[in-house]
mmCIF file of C-alpha atoms in Angstrom:
data_model
loop_
_atom_site.group_PDB
_atom_site.id
_atom_site.type_symbol
_atom_site.label_atom_id
_atom_site.label_comp_id
_atom_site.label_asym_id
_atom_site.label_seq_id
_atom_site.Cartn_x
_atom_site.Cartn_y
_atom_site.Cartn_z
ATOM 1 C CA MET A 7 84.379 111.733 98.314
ATOM 2 C CA ARG A 8 82.770 114.260 96.231
ATOM 3 C CA ILE A 9 84.086 114.427 92.680
ATOM 4 C CA LEU A 10 81.984 117.324 91.492
ATOM 5 C CA THR A 11 81.104 120.656 93.112
ATOM 6 C CA ILE A 12 78.611 122.854 91.328
ATOM 7 C CA ILE A 13 79.513 126.542 91.856
ATOM 8 C CA SER A 14 76.949 129.262 91.258
ATOM 9 C CA LEU A 15 78.118 132.285 89.298
ATOM 10 C CA SER A 16 76.868 134.928 86.985
ATOM 11 C CA PHE A 17 78.343 133.287 83.797
ATOM 12 C CA ALA A 18 75.233 134.134 81.746
ATOM 13 C CA LEU A 19 76.050 137.852 82.131
ATOM 14 C CA VAL A 20 79.595 137.401 81.139
ATOM 15 C CA SER A 21 79.282 135.429 77.871
ATOM 16 C CA GLY A 22 75.643 134.445 77.372
ATOM 17 C CA VAL A 23 76.524 130.796 76.921
ATOM 18 C CA TYR A 24 74.375 129.492 79.825
ATOM 19 C CA THR A 25 71.065 130.435 81.138
ATOM 20 C CA SER A 26 71.513 128.277 84.198
ATOM 21 C CA GLY A 27 74.558 130.148 85.371
ATOM 22 C CA TRP A 28 76.697 127.221 86.733
ATOM 23 C CA THR A 29 80.068 125.790 85.974
ATOM 24 C CA GLN A 30 81.895 122.579 87.175
ATOM 25 C CA THR A 31 84.908 122.463 89.352
ATOM 26 C CA PRO A 32 85.738 118.705 89.274
ATOM 27 C CA TYR A 33 89.180 118.501 91.077
ATOM 28 C CA GLN A 34 89.178 118.183 94.864
ATOM 29 C CA GLY A 35 92.949 118.575 95.161
ATOM 30 C CA ASP A 36 93.879 115.287 93.792
ATOM 31 C CA GLY A 37 94.136 116.203 90.271
ATOM 32 C CA HIS A 38 91.949 113.412 89.060
ATOM 33 C CA MET A 39 88.299 113.432 87.700
ATOM 34 C CA MET A 40 86.238 110.399 86.794
ATOM 35 C CA MET A 41 82.486 110.340 86.002
ATOM 36 C CA ASN A 42 79.867 108.699 83.915
ATOM 37 C CA ASP A 43 77.306 110.334 81.614
ATOM 38 C CA GLN A 44 74.566 110.055 84.225
ATOM 39 C CA ALA A 45 76.453 112.674 86.401
ATOM 40 C CA LEU A 46 76.206 115.328 83.769
ATOM 41 C CA LYS A 47 73.971 118.349 84.582
ATOM 42 C CA TRP A 48 72.362 119.487 81.318
ATOM 43 C CA GLY A 49 71.069 123.004 80.827
ATOM 44 C CA PRO A 50 69.865 125.390 78.002
ATOM 45 C CA ILE A 51 72.309 127.472 76.104
ATOM 46 C CA ALA A 52 71.400 131.179 75.708
ATOM 47 C CA SER A 53 73.853 131.621 72.823
ATOM 48 C CA MET A 54 72.177 128.868 70.646
ATOM 49 C CA PRO A 55 68.700 128.482 69.346
ATOM 50 C CA GLN A 56 66.246 126.629 71.523
ATOM 51 C CA GLY A 57 66.600 122.838 71.798
ATOM 52 C CA ALA A 58 70.342 122.648 72.306
ATOM 53 C CA ARG A 59 71.514 121.673 75.849
ATOM 54 C CA MET A 60 75.007 121.995 77.410
ATOM 55 C CA ALA A 61 76.772 120.144 80.169
ATOM 56 C CA VAL A 62 80.064 121.600 81.613
ATOM 57 C CA ILE A 63 82.453 118.827 82.703
ATOM 58 C CA GLU A 64 85.300 121.204 83.706
ATOM 59 C CA GLY A 65 86.163 124.885 83.921
ATOM 60 C CA ASP A 66 84.663 128.301 83.857
ATOM 61 C CA LEU A 67 84.258 129.275 80.148
ATOM 62 C CA SER A 68 84.526 132.903 81.028
ATOM 63 C CA LYS A 69 88.104 132.615 82.324
ATOM 64 C CA GLU A 70 91.473 131.771 80.855
ATOM 65 C CA GLU A 71 91.582 128.167 82.030
ATOM 66 C CA PRO A 72 90.975 124.667 80.611
ATOM 67 C CA PHE A 73 87.377 123.645 79.799
ATOM 68 C CA THR A 74 85.482 120.709 78.646
ATOM 69 C CA PHE A 75 81.857 120.614 77.897
ATOM 70 C CA ARG A 76 79.320 118.703 75.942
ATOM 71 C CA ILE A 77 76.413 119.902 73.649
ATOM 72 C CA LYS A 78 73.410 117.759 72.974
ATOM 73 C CA ILE A 79 71.986 118.952 69.571
ATOM 74 C CA PRO A 80 68.533 117.910 68.597
ATOM 75 C CA ALA A 81 67.609 116.402 65.175
ATOM 76 C CA ASP A 82 67.170 118.860 62.276
ATOM 77 C CA TYR A 83 69.114 121.656 63.992
ATOM 78 C CA LYS A 84 70.921 124.334 62.155
ATOM 79 C CA LEU A 85 74.062 125.947 63.526
ATOM 80 C CA ALA A 86 74.288 129.397 61.786
ATOM 81 C CA PRO A 87 77.665 130.678 60.665
ATOM 82 C CA HIS A 88 79.727 131.832 63.799
ATOM 83 C CA THR A 89 83.139 132.308 65.247
ATOM 84 C CA HIS A 90 84.781 131.634 68.608
ATOM 85 C CA PRO A 91 87.560 133.623 70.324
ATOM 86 C CA ALA A 92 89.573 130.454 71.120
ATOM 87 C CA TYR A 93 90.374 127.201 69.423
ATOM 88 C CA GLU A 94 87.434 124.890 69.244
ATOM 89 C CA ARG A 95 88.231 121.208 69.430
ATOM 90 C CA VAL A 96 85.241 119.073 68.701
ATOM 91 C CA THR A 97 84.681 115.359 69.035
ATOM 92 C CA VAL A 98 81.427 113.718 67.990
ATOM 93 C CA LEU A 99 80.272 111.266 70.692
ATOM 94 C CA SER A 100 77.015 110.171 69.087
ATOM 95 C CA GLY A 101 75.039 110.976 65.930
ATOM 96 C CA THR A 102 76.525 112.918 63.075
ATOM 97 C CA LEU A 103 77.535 116.573 62.793
ATOM 98 C CA HIS A 104 77.541 118.098 59.325
ATOM 99 C CA PHE A 105 80.221 120.758 59.703
ATOM 100 C CA ALA A 106 82.086 123.187 57.490
ATOM 101 C CA ARG A 107 84.151 126.477 57.381
ATOM 102 C CA GLY A 108 82.644 129.564 55.942
ATOM 103 C CA THR A 109 80.497 132.648 56.330
ATOM 104 C CA ALA A 110 77.439 131.433 54.480
ATOM 105 C CA PHE A 111 75.348 128.468 55.403
ATOM 106 C CA ASP A 112 75.588 125.845 52.709
ATOM 107 C CA ARG A 113 74.698 122.129 53.441
ATOM 108 C CA ASP A 114 76.619 121.054 50.248
ATOM 109 C CA LYS A 115 79.977 122.302 51.726
ATOM 110 C CA THR A 116 79.785 120.181 54.958
ATOM 111 C CA THR A 117 81.556 117.120 56.009
ATOM 112 C CA ALA A 118 79.700 114.491 57.857
ATOM 113 C CA LEU A 119 81.529 113.897 61.077
ATOM 114 C CA GLU A 120 80.257 110.637 62.510
ATOM 115 C CA LYS A 121 80.704 109.190 65.988
ATOM 116 C CA GLY A 122 84.444 109.527 66.688
ATOM 117 C CA GLY A 123 84.840 112.294 64.094
ATOM 118 C CA MET A 124 86.600 115.406 65.075
ATOM 119 C CA ALA A 125 87.227 119.079 63.956
ATOM 120 C CA ILE A 126 89.680 121.685 65.165
ATOM 121 C CA MET A 127 88.718 125.273 64.250
ATOM 122 C CA ALA A 128 91.145 128.236 64.638
ATOM 123 C CA PRO A 129 90.055 131.333 66.670
ATOM 124 C CA GLY A 130 88.000 133.697 64.620
ATOM 125 C CA GLU A 131 87.394 131.322 61.704
ATOM 126 C CA PRO A 132 83.828 131.132 60.671
ATOM 127 C CA MET A 133 81.945 127.789 60.814
ATOM 128 C CA PHE A 134 78.512 126.435 60.481
ATOM 129 C CA GLY A 135 76.652 123.046 60.568
ATOM 130 C CA TYR A 136 73.530 121.090 61.043
ATOM 131 C CA THR A 137 72.286 117.754 62.332
ATOM 132 C CA GLU A 138 69.704 115.344 60.942
ATOM 133 C CA GLU A 139 69.601 113.178 64.150
ATOM 134 C CA GLU A 140 70.260 113.919 67.772
ATOM 135 C CA THR A 141 74.010 114.487 68.119
ATOM 136 C CA VAL A 142 76.272 114.902 71.175
ATOM 137 C CA ILE A 143 79.614 116.592 70.755
ATOM 138 C CA GLN A 144 82.341 117.292 73.195
ATOM 139 C CA LEU A 145 84.418 120.523 73.156
ATOM 140 C CA HIS A 146 87.609 121.257 74.914
ATOM 141 C CA GLY A 147 90.142 123.957 74.907
ATOM 142 C CA THR A 148 91.395 126.877 76.970
ATOM 143 C CA GLY A 149 89.012 129.858 77.626
ATOM 144 C CA PRO A 150 87.789 132.351 77.692
ATOM 145 C CA TRP A 151 85.110 130.745 75.188
ATOM 146 C CA GLY A 152 82.246 132.365 73.515
ATOM 147 C CA ILE A 153 80.411 132.548 70.288
ATOM 148 C CA GLU A 154 79.706 135.506 67.845
ATOM 149 C CA TYR A 155 77.302 135.064 64.876
ATOM 150 C CA VAL A 156 78.362 136.113 61.410
ATOM 151 C CA ASN A 157 74.862 137.586 60.955
ATOM 152 C CA PRO A 158 73.736 139.244 64.210
ATOM 153 C CA GLU A 159 70.202 138.408 63.393
ATOM 154 C CA ASP A 160 70.996 134.634 64.018
ATOM 155 C CA ASP A 161 72.049 135.422 67.603
ATOM 156 C CA PRO A 162 69.267 134.194 70.005
ATOM 157 C CA ARG A 163 70.617 136.557 72.673
ATOM 158 C CA LYS A 164 69.436 139.576 70.727
#
């Protein structure tokens, strides 16, 4: 029985989240999904600086439907101030994410979210962060999901 089906789509054009242009449809009519990390398909993220990688677990991020995805963030990585159009629910799976609310990047204002740590950010609320070590986070919510940078010059899509 196949658990995952990879469906090609032009998602990169819709939201600029992916460069690989795929999403996951995990359910095969039974309403259940089970998988291990090894089954994840990682790809680059057009809307984040080079080095971060994303694996969609479920959903089409451009649609109004549930989504779950993971982001693998390299060591010494800066997440410039940005917002999202939907609630962002983040759980740290490994490493430490230094995260804060605000429109200006300030390391001193961040909270160190260690493995198991979590954050919930409201739509349109600015946030920023950084890592000192490779960190993996899992995000889930209801789309459509996207990212807009407070300072347009921080946007790697431009």
